[in-house]
Tab-separated table of C-alpha atoms in Angstrom:
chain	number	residue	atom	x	y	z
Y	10	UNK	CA	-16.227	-4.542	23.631
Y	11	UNK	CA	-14.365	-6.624	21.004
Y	12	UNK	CA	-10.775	-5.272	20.501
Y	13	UNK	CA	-9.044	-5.294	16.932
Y	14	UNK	CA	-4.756	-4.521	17.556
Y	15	UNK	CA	-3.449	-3.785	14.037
Y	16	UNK	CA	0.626	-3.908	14.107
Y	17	UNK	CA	2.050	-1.818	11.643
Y	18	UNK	CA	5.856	-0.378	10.787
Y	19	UNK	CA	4.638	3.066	10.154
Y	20	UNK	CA	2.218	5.662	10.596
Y	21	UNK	CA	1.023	9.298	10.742
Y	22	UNK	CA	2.867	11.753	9.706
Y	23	UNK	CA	5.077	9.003	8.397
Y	24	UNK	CA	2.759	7.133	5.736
Y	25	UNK	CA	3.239	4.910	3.435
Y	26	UNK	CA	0.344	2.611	1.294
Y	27	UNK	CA	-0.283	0.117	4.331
Y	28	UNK	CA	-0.377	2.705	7.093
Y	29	UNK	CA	-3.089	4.477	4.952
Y	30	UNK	CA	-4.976	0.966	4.955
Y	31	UNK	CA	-4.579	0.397	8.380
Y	32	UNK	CA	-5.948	3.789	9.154
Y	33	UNK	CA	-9.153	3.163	6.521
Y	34	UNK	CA	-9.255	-0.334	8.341
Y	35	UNK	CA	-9.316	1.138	11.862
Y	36	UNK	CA	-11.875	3.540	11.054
Y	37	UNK	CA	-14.219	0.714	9.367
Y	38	UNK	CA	-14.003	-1.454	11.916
Y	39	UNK	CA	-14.576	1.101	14.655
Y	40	UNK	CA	-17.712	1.740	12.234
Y	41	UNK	CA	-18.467	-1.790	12.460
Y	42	UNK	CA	-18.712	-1.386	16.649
Y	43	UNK	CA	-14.998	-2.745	17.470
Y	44	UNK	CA	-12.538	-0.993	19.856
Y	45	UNK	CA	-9.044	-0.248	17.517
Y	46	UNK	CA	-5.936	0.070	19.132
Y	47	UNK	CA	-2.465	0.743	16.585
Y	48	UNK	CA	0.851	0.300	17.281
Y	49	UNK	CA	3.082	2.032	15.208
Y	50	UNK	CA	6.137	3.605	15.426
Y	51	UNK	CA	5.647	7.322	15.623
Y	52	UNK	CA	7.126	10.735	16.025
Y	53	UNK	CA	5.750	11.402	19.176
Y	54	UNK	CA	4.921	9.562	22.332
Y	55	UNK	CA	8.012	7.791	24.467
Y	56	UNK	CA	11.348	7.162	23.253
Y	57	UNK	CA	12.545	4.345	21.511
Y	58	UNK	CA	15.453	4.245	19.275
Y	59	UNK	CA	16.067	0.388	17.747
Y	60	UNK	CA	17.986	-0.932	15.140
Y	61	UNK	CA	17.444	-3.901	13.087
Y	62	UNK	CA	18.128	-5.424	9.995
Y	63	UNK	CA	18.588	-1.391	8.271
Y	64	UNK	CA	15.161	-0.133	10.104
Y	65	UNK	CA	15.644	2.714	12.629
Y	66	UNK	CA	12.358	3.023	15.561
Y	67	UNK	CA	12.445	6.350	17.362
Y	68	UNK	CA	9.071	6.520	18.834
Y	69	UNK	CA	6.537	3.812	19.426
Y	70	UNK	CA	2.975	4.831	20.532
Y	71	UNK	CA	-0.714	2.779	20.735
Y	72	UNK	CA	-3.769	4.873	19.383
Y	73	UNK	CA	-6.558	4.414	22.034
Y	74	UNK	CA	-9.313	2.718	21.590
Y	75	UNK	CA	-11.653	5.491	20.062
Y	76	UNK	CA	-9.398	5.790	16.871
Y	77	UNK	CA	-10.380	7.468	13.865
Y	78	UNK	CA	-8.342	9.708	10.932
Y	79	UNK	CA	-6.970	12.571	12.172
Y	80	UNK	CA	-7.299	11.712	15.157
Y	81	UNK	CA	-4.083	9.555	16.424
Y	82	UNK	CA	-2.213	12.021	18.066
Y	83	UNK	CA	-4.943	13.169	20.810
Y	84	UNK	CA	-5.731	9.873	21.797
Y	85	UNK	CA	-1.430	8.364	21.655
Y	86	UNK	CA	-0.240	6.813	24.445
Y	87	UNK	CA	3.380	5.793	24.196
Y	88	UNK	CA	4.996	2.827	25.200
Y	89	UNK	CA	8.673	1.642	25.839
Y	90	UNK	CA	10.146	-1.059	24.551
Y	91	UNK	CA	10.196	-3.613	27.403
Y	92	UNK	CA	6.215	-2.299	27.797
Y	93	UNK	CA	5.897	-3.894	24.164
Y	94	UNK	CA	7.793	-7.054	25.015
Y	95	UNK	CA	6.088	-7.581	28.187
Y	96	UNK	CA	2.545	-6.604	27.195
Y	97	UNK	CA	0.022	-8.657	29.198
Y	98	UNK	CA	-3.077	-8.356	27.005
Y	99	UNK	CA	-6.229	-10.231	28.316
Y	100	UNK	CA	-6.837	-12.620	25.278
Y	101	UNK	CA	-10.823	-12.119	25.636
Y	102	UNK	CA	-12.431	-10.551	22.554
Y	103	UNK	CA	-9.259	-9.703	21.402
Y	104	UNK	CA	-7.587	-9.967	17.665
Y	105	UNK	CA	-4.123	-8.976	17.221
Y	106	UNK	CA	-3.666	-8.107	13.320
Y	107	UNK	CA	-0.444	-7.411	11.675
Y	108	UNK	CA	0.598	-5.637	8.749
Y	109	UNK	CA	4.374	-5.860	9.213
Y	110	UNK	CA	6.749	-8.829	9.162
Y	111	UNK	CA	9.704	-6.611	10.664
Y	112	UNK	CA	10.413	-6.309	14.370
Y	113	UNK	CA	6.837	-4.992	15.374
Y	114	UNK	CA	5.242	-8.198	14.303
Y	115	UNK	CA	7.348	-10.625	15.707
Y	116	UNK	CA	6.685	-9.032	18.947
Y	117	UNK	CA	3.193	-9.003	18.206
Y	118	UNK	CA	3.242	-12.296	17.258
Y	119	UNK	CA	5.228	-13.601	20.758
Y	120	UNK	CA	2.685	-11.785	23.099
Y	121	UNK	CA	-0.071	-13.274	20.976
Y	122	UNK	CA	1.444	-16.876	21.722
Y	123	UNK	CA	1.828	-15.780	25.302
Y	124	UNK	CA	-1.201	-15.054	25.630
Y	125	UNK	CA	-3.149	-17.042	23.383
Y	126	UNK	CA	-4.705	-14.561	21.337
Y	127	UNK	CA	-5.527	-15.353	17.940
Y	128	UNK	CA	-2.893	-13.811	15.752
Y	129	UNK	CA	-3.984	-12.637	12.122
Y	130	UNK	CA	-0.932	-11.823	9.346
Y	131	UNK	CA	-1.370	-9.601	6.389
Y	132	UNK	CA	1.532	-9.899	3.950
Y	133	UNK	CA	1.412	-7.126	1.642
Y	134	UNK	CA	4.428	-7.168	-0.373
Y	135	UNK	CA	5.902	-9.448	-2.845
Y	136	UNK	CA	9.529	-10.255	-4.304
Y	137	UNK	CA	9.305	-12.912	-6.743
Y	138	UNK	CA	12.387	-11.795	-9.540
Y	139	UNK	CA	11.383	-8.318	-9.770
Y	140	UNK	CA	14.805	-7.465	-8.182
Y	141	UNK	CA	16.248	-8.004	-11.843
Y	142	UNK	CA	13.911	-4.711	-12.802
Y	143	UNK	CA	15.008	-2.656	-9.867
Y	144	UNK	CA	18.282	-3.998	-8.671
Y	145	UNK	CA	19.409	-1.126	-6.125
Y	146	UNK	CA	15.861	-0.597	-4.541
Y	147	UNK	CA	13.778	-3.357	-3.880
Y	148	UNK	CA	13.368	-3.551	0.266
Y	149	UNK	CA	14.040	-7.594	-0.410
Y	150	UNK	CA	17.853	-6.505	-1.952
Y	151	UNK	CA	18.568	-4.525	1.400
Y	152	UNK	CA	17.666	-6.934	3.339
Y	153	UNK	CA	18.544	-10.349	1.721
Y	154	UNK	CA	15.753	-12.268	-0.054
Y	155	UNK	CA	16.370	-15.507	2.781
Y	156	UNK	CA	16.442	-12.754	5.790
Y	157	UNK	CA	13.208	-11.147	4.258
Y	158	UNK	CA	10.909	-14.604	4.013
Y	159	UNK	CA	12.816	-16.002	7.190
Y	160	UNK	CA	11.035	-13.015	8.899
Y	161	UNK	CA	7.812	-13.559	7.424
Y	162	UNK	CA	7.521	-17.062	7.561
Y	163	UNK	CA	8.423	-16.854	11.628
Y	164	UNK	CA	4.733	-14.652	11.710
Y	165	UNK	CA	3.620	-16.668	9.623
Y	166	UNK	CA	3.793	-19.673	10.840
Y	167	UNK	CA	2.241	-19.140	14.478
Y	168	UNK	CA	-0.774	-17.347	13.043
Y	169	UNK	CA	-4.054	-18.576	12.647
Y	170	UNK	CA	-4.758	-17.188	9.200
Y	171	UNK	CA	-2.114	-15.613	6.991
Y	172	UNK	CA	-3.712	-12.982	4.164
Y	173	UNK	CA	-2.833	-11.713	1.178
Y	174	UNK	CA	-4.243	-9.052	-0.673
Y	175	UNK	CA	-3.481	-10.688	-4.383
Y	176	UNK	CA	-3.834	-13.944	-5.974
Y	177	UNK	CA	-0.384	-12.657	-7.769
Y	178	UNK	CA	1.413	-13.312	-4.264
Y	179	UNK	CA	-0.397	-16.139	-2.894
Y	180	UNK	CA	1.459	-18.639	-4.679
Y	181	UNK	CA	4.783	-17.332	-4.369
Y	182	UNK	CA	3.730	-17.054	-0.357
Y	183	UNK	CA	2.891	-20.243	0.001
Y	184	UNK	CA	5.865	-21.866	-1.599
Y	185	UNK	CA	7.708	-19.325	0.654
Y	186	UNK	CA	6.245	-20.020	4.100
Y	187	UNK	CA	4.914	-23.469	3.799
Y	188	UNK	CA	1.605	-21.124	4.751
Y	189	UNK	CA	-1.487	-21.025	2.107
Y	190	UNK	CA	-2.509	-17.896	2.282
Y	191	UNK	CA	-6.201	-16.571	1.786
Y	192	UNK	CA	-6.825	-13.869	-0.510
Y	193	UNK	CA	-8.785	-10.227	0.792
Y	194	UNK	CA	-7.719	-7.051	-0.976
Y	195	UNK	CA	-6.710	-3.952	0.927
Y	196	UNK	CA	-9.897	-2.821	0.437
Y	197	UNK	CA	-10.940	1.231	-1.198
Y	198	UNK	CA	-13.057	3.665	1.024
Y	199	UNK	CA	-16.185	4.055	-2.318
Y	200	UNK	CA	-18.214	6.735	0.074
Y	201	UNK	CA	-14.704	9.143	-0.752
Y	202	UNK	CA	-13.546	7.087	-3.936
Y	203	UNK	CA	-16.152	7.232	-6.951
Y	204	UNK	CA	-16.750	8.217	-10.278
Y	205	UNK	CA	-19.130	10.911	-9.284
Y	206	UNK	CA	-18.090	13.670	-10.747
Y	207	UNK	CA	-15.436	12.684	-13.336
Y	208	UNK	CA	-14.638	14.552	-16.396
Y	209	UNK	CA	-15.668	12.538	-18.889
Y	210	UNK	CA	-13.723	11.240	-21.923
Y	211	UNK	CA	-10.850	13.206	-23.795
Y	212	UNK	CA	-11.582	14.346	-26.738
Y	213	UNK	CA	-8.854	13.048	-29.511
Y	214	UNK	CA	-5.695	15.406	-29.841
Y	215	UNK	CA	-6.752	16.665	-26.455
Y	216	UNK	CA	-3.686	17.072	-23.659
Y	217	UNK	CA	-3.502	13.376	-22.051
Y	218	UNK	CA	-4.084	13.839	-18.059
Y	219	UNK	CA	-1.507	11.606	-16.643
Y	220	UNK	CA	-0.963	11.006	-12.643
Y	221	UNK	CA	1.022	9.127	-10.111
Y	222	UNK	CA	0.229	8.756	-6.395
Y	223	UNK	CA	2.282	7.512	-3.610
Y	224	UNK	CA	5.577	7.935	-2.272
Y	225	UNK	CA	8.226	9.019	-3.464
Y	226	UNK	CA	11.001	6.444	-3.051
Y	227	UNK	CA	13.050	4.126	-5.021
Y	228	UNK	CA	10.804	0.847	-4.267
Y	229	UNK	CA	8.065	2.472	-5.897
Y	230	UNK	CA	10.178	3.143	-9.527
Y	231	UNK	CA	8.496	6.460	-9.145
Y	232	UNK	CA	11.159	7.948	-11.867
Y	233	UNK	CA	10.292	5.073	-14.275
Y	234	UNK	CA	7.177	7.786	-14.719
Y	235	UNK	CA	9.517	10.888	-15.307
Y	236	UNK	CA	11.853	9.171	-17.952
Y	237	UNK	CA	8.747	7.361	-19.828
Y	238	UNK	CA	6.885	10.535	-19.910
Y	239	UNK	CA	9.869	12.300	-21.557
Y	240	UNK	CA	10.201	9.416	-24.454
Y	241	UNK	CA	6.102	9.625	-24.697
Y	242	UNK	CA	6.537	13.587	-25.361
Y	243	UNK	CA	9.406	12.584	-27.208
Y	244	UNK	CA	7.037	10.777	-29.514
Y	245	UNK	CA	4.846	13.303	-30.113
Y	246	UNK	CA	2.136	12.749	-27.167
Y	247	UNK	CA	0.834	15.945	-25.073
Y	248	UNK	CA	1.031	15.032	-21.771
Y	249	UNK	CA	0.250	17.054	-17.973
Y	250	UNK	CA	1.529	14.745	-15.378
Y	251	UNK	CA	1.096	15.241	-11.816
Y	252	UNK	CA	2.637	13.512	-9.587
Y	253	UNK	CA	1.068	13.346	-5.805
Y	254	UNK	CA	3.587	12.150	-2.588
Y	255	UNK	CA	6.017	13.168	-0.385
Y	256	UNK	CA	9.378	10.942	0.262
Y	257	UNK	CA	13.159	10.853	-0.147
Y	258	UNK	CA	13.436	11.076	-4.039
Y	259	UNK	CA	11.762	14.492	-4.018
Y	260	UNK	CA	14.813	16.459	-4.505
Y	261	UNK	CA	15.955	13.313	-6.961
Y	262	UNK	CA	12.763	14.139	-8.806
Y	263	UNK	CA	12.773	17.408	-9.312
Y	264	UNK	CA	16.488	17.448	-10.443
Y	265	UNK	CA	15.455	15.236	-13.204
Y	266	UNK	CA	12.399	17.399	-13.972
Y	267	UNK	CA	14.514	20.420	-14.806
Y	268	UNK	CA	17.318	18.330	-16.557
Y	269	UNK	CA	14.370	17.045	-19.197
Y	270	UNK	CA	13.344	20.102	-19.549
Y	271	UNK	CA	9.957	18.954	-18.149
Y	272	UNK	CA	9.014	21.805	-16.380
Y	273	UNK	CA	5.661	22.640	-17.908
Y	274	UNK	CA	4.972	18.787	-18.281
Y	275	UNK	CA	4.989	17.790	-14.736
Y	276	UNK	CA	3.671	18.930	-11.591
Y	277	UNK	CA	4.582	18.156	-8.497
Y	278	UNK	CA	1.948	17.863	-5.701
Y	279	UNK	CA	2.678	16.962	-1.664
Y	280	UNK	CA	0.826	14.243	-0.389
Y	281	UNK	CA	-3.081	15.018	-0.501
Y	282	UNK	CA	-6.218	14.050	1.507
Y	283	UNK	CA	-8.214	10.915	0.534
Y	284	UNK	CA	-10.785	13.833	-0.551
Y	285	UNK	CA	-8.250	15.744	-2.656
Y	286	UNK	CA	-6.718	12.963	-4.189
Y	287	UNK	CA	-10.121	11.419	-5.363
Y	288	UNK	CA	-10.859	14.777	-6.818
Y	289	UNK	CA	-7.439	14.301	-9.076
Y	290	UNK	CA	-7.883	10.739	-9.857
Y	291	UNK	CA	-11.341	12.054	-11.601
Y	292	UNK	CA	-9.274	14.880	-12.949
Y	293	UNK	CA	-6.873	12.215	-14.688
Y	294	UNK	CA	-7.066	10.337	-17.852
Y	295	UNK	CA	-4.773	7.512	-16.864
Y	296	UNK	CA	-2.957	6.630	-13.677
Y	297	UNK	CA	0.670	5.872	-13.547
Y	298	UNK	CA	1.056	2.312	-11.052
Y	299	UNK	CA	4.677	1.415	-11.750
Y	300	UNK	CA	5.719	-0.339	-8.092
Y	301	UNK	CA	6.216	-4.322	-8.303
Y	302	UNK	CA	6.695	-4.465	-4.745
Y	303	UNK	CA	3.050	-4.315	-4.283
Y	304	UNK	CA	0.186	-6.773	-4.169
Y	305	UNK	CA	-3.281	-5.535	-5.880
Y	306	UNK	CA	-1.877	-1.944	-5.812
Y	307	UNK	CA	-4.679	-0.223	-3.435
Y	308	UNK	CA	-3.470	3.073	-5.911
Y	309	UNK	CA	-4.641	1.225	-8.575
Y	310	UNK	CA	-8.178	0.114	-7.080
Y	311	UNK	CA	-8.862	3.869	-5.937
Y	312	UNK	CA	-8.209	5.008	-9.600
Y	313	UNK	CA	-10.533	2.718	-11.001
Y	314	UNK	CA	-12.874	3.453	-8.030
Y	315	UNK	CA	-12.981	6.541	-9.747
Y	316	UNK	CA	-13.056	5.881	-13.344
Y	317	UNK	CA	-9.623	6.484	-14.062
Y	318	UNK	CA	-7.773	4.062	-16.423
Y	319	UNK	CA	-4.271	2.770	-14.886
Y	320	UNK	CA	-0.987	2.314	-16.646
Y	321	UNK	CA	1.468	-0.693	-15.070
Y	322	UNK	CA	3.551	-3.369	-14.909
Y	323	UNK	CA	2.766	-7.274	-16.426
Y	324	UNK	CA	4.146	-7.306	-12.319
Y	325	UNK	CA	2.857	-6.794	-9.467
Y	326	UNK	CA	0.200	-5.026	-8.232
Y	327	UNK	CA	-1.813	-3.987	-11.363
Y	328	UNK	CA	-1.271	-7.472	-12.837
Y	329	UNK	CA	-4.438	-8.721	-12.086
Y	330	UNK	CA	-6.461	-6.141	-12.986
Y	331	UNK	CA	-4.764	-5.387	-16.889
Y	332	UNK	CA	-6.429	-8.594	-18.601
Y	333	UNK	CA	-9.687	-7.031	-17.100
Y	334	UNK	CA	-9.759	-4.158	-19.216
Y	335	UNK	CA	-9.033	-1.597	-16.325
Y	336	UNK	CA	-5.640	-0.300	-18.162
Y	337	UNK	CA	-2.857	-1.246	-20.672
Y	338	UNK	CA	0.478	-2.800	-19.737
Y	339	UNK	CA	3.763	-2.524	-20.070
Y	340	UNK	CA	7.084	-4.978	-19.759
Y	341	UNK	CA	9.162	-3.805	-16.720
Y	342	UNK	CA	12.278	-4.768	-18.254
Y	343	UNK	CA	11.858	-2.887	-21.479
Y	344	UNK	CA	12.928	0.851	-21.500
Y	345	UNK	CA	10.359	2.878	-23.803
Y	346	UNK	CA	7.550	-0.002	-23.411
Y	347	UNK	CA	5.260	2.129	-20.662
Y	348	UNK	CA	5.723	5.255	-23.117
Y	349	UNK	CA	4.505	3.238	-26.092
Y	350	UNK	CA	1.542	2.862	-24.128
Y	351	UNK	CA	1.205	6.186	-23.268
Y	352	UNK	CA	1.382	7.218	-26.673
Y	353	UNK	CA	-0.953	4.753	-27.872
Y	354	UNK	CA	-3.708	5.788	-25.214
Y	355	UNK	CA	-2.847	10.040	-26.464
Y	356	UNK	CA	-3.807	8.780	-30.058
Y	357	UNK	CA	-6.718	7.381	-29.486
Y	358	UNK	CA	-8.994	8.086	-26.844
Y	359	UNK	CA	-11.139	4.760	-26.956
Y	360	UNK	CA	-8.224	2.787	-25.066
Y	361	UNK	CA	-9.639	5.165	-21.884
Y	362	UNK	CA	-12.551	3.581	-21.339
Y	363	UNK	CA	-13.253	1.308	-18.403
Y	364	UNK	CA	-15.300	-1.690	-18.868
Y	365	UNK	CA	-18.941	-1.637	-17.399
Y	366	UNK	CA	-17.512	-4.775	-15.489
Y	367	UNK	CA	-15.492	-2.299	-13.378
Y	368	UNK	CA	-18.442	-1.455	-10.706
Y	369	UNK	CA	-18.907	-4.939	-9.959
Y	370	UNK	CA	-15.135	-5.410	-9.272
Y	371	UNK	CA	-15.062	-2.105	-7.362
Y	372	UNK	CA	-17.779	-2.937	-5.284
Y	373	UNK	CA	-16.024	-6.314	-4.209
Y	374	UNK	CA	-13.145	-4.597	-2.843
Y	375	UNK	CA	-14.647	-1.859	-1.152
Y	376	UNK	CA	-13.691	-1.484	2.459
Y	377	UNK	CA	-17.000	-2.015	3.611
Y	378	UNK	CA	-16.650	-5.720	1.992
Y	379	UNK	CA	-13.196	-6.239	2.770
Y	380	UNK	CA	-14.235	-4.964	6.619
Y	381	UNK	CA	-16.776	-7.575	6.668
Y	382	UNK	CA	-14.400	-10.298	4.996
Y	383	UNK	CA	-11.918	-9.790	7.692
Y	384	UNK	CA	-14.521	-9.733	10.624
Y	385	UNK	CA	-15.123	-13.591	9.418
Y	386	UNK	CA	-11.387	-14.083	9.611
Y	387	UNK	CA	-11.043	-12.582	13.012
Y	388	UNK	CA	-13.731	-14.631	14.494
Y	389	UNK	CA	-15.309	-12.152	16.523
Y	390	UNK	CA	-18.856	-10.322	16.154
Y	391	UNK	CA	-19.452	-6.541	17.021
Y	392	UNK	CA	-20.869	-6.287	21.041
């Protein structure tokens, strides 16, 4: 059977946005007939504990081969560290594809070489000058812009197709790495993320249904939407904001919840199923996408997957799909501009409506398409 290895820096119960791909990606291309294996650190499984360049590895594990959601930690094997470095995979039908240019992928990346499998790299992050918007929590600030592309362009460089999932990055990669990257989104699972049973359109002077999803941490500017939606209330919009994710800034978040007397305005919500959280981007009027670290926010795709109008940076992730209709904008580096916008989508209900164009678009980055997009890339065909 043709074997798929997706590399990755975390994973269940520690998630973040590309460990939820990679887990949608396993699952689709087990669908698709491959063997998955993942290697990710974990919280179970043999122990590692590793430091390097700020990130800490406690436990790294492989998913076997039958892998699907939920279902990691019955089929986890773990493996040590000198395992890892001295992994002697038969290059056969094999694929090793990473999602991480930390430690994890340069190992993947020098047992590839060793054994002449063909290596596949997935950069999903960006840097560019958005360090001038968030200045103490950009991942690129901790760990020095050089150090950061010195690490990617290592992967890089010995892989036989590099992949981004925006055409905002690819330039900025390529002048980066020396690499020219091609361009497949992460991809949105439509069979759990549709507009099938949405709400409908608000009604003017009806109480704007605002949302964020993802984790809670500094990179994300997650409480960019708590102050904006206090200066939107401020200005006379009625806003419910929920706002979906686990992570470090909880306690952050709801200190500042209670300090702007936001209590009634915001709800916060632990992380959800894929199910759950379709069920409250329908629920939603507009979806809050304010990370820059991201390219072609997979947040934002699933919103619009489900006909929910998203609210972002010029920057980043959502700055593609903006000039398509699928949301308003805001500038980054402007305090008050993302409330404006809010405001201006409370007073009139029209700006909620997504563009009939928005299918079509949906459609091309469904995982199914993506899975098939990346099967091309990988060179190998389901036995």
């Amino acid at each position: 059977m043709k074997t798929v290895v997706l590399w990755t820096d975390t994973f269940a119960p520690t998630v973040n946005g590309i460990a939820t791909h990679v887990s949608e990606l396993a699952s689709a291309l087990h669908g698709h007939g491959f063997r998955t294996v993942v290697v990710a650190p974990c919280q179970f499984g043999g122990h590692l504990a590793h430091r390097r360049q700020g990130h800490r590895y406690e436990r790294v594990c492989v998913a076997a081969s039958r892998y699907a959601p939920g279902r990691l930690r019955e089929h986890a094997s773990p493996l040590s560290l000198r395992h890892l470095r001295n992994w002697d995979v038969p290059n056969r039908d094999v694929v090793f594809h990473v999602h991480t240019p930390f430690i994890l992928g340069e190992w993947a990346a020098r047992v590839a070489q060793r054994n002449r499998i063909r290596l596949v790299f997935t950069s999903h992050m960006r840097s560019g000058n958005v360090t001038k918007f968030l200045p103490d929590s950009q991942p690129v600030q901790r760990l020095g812009h050089r150090s950061y592309w010195h690490q990617v362009r290592r992967i890089a460089r010995r892989a036989s197709q590099v992949i981004v999932p925006g055409e905002d990055v690819a330039e900025e990669f390529a002048y980066e790495t020396g690499v020219v990257p091609s361009v497949i989104s992460s991809g949105v699972d439509t069979s759990t993320f549709s507009a099938k049973g949405a709400t409908g359109h608000r009604p003017r002077g009806a109480v704007l249904q605002v949302m964020y999803a993802g984790r809670l941490d500094v990179d994300k500017d997650v409480l960019r939407v708590i102050h904006e939606t206090r200066r939107a209330v401020d200005a006379g919009a009625k806003l419910y904001l929920r706002v979906v994710g686990d992570g470090p800034l909880r306690p952050t978040i709801l200190g500042e919840i209670s300090r702007l007397g936001l209590s009634s305005t915001v709800e916060l919500l632990p992380s959800q199923s894929p199910a759950e959280l379709a069920t409250l981007y329908r629920l939603s009027d507009v979806c809050f996408v304010p990370g820059l670290i991201e390219s072609r926010s997979k947040v934002a795709l699933e919103a619009v997957a489900c006909g929910t109008l998203i609210l972002g940076p010029n920057q980043g992730g959502t700055a593609e799909l903006i000039p398509l209709g699928f949301g308003l904008g805001y500038d980054p580096a402007v305090s008050g501009s993302a409330a404006d916008a809010l405001v201006r989508m409370y007073r009139d209900p029209r700006l909620l409506r997504l563009p009939s164009s928005a299918r079509k678009v949906v459609e091309e980055n469904s995982m199914d398409a993506v899975c098939k997009r990346l099967i091309g890339v990988y060179g190998l065909s389901a036995s």
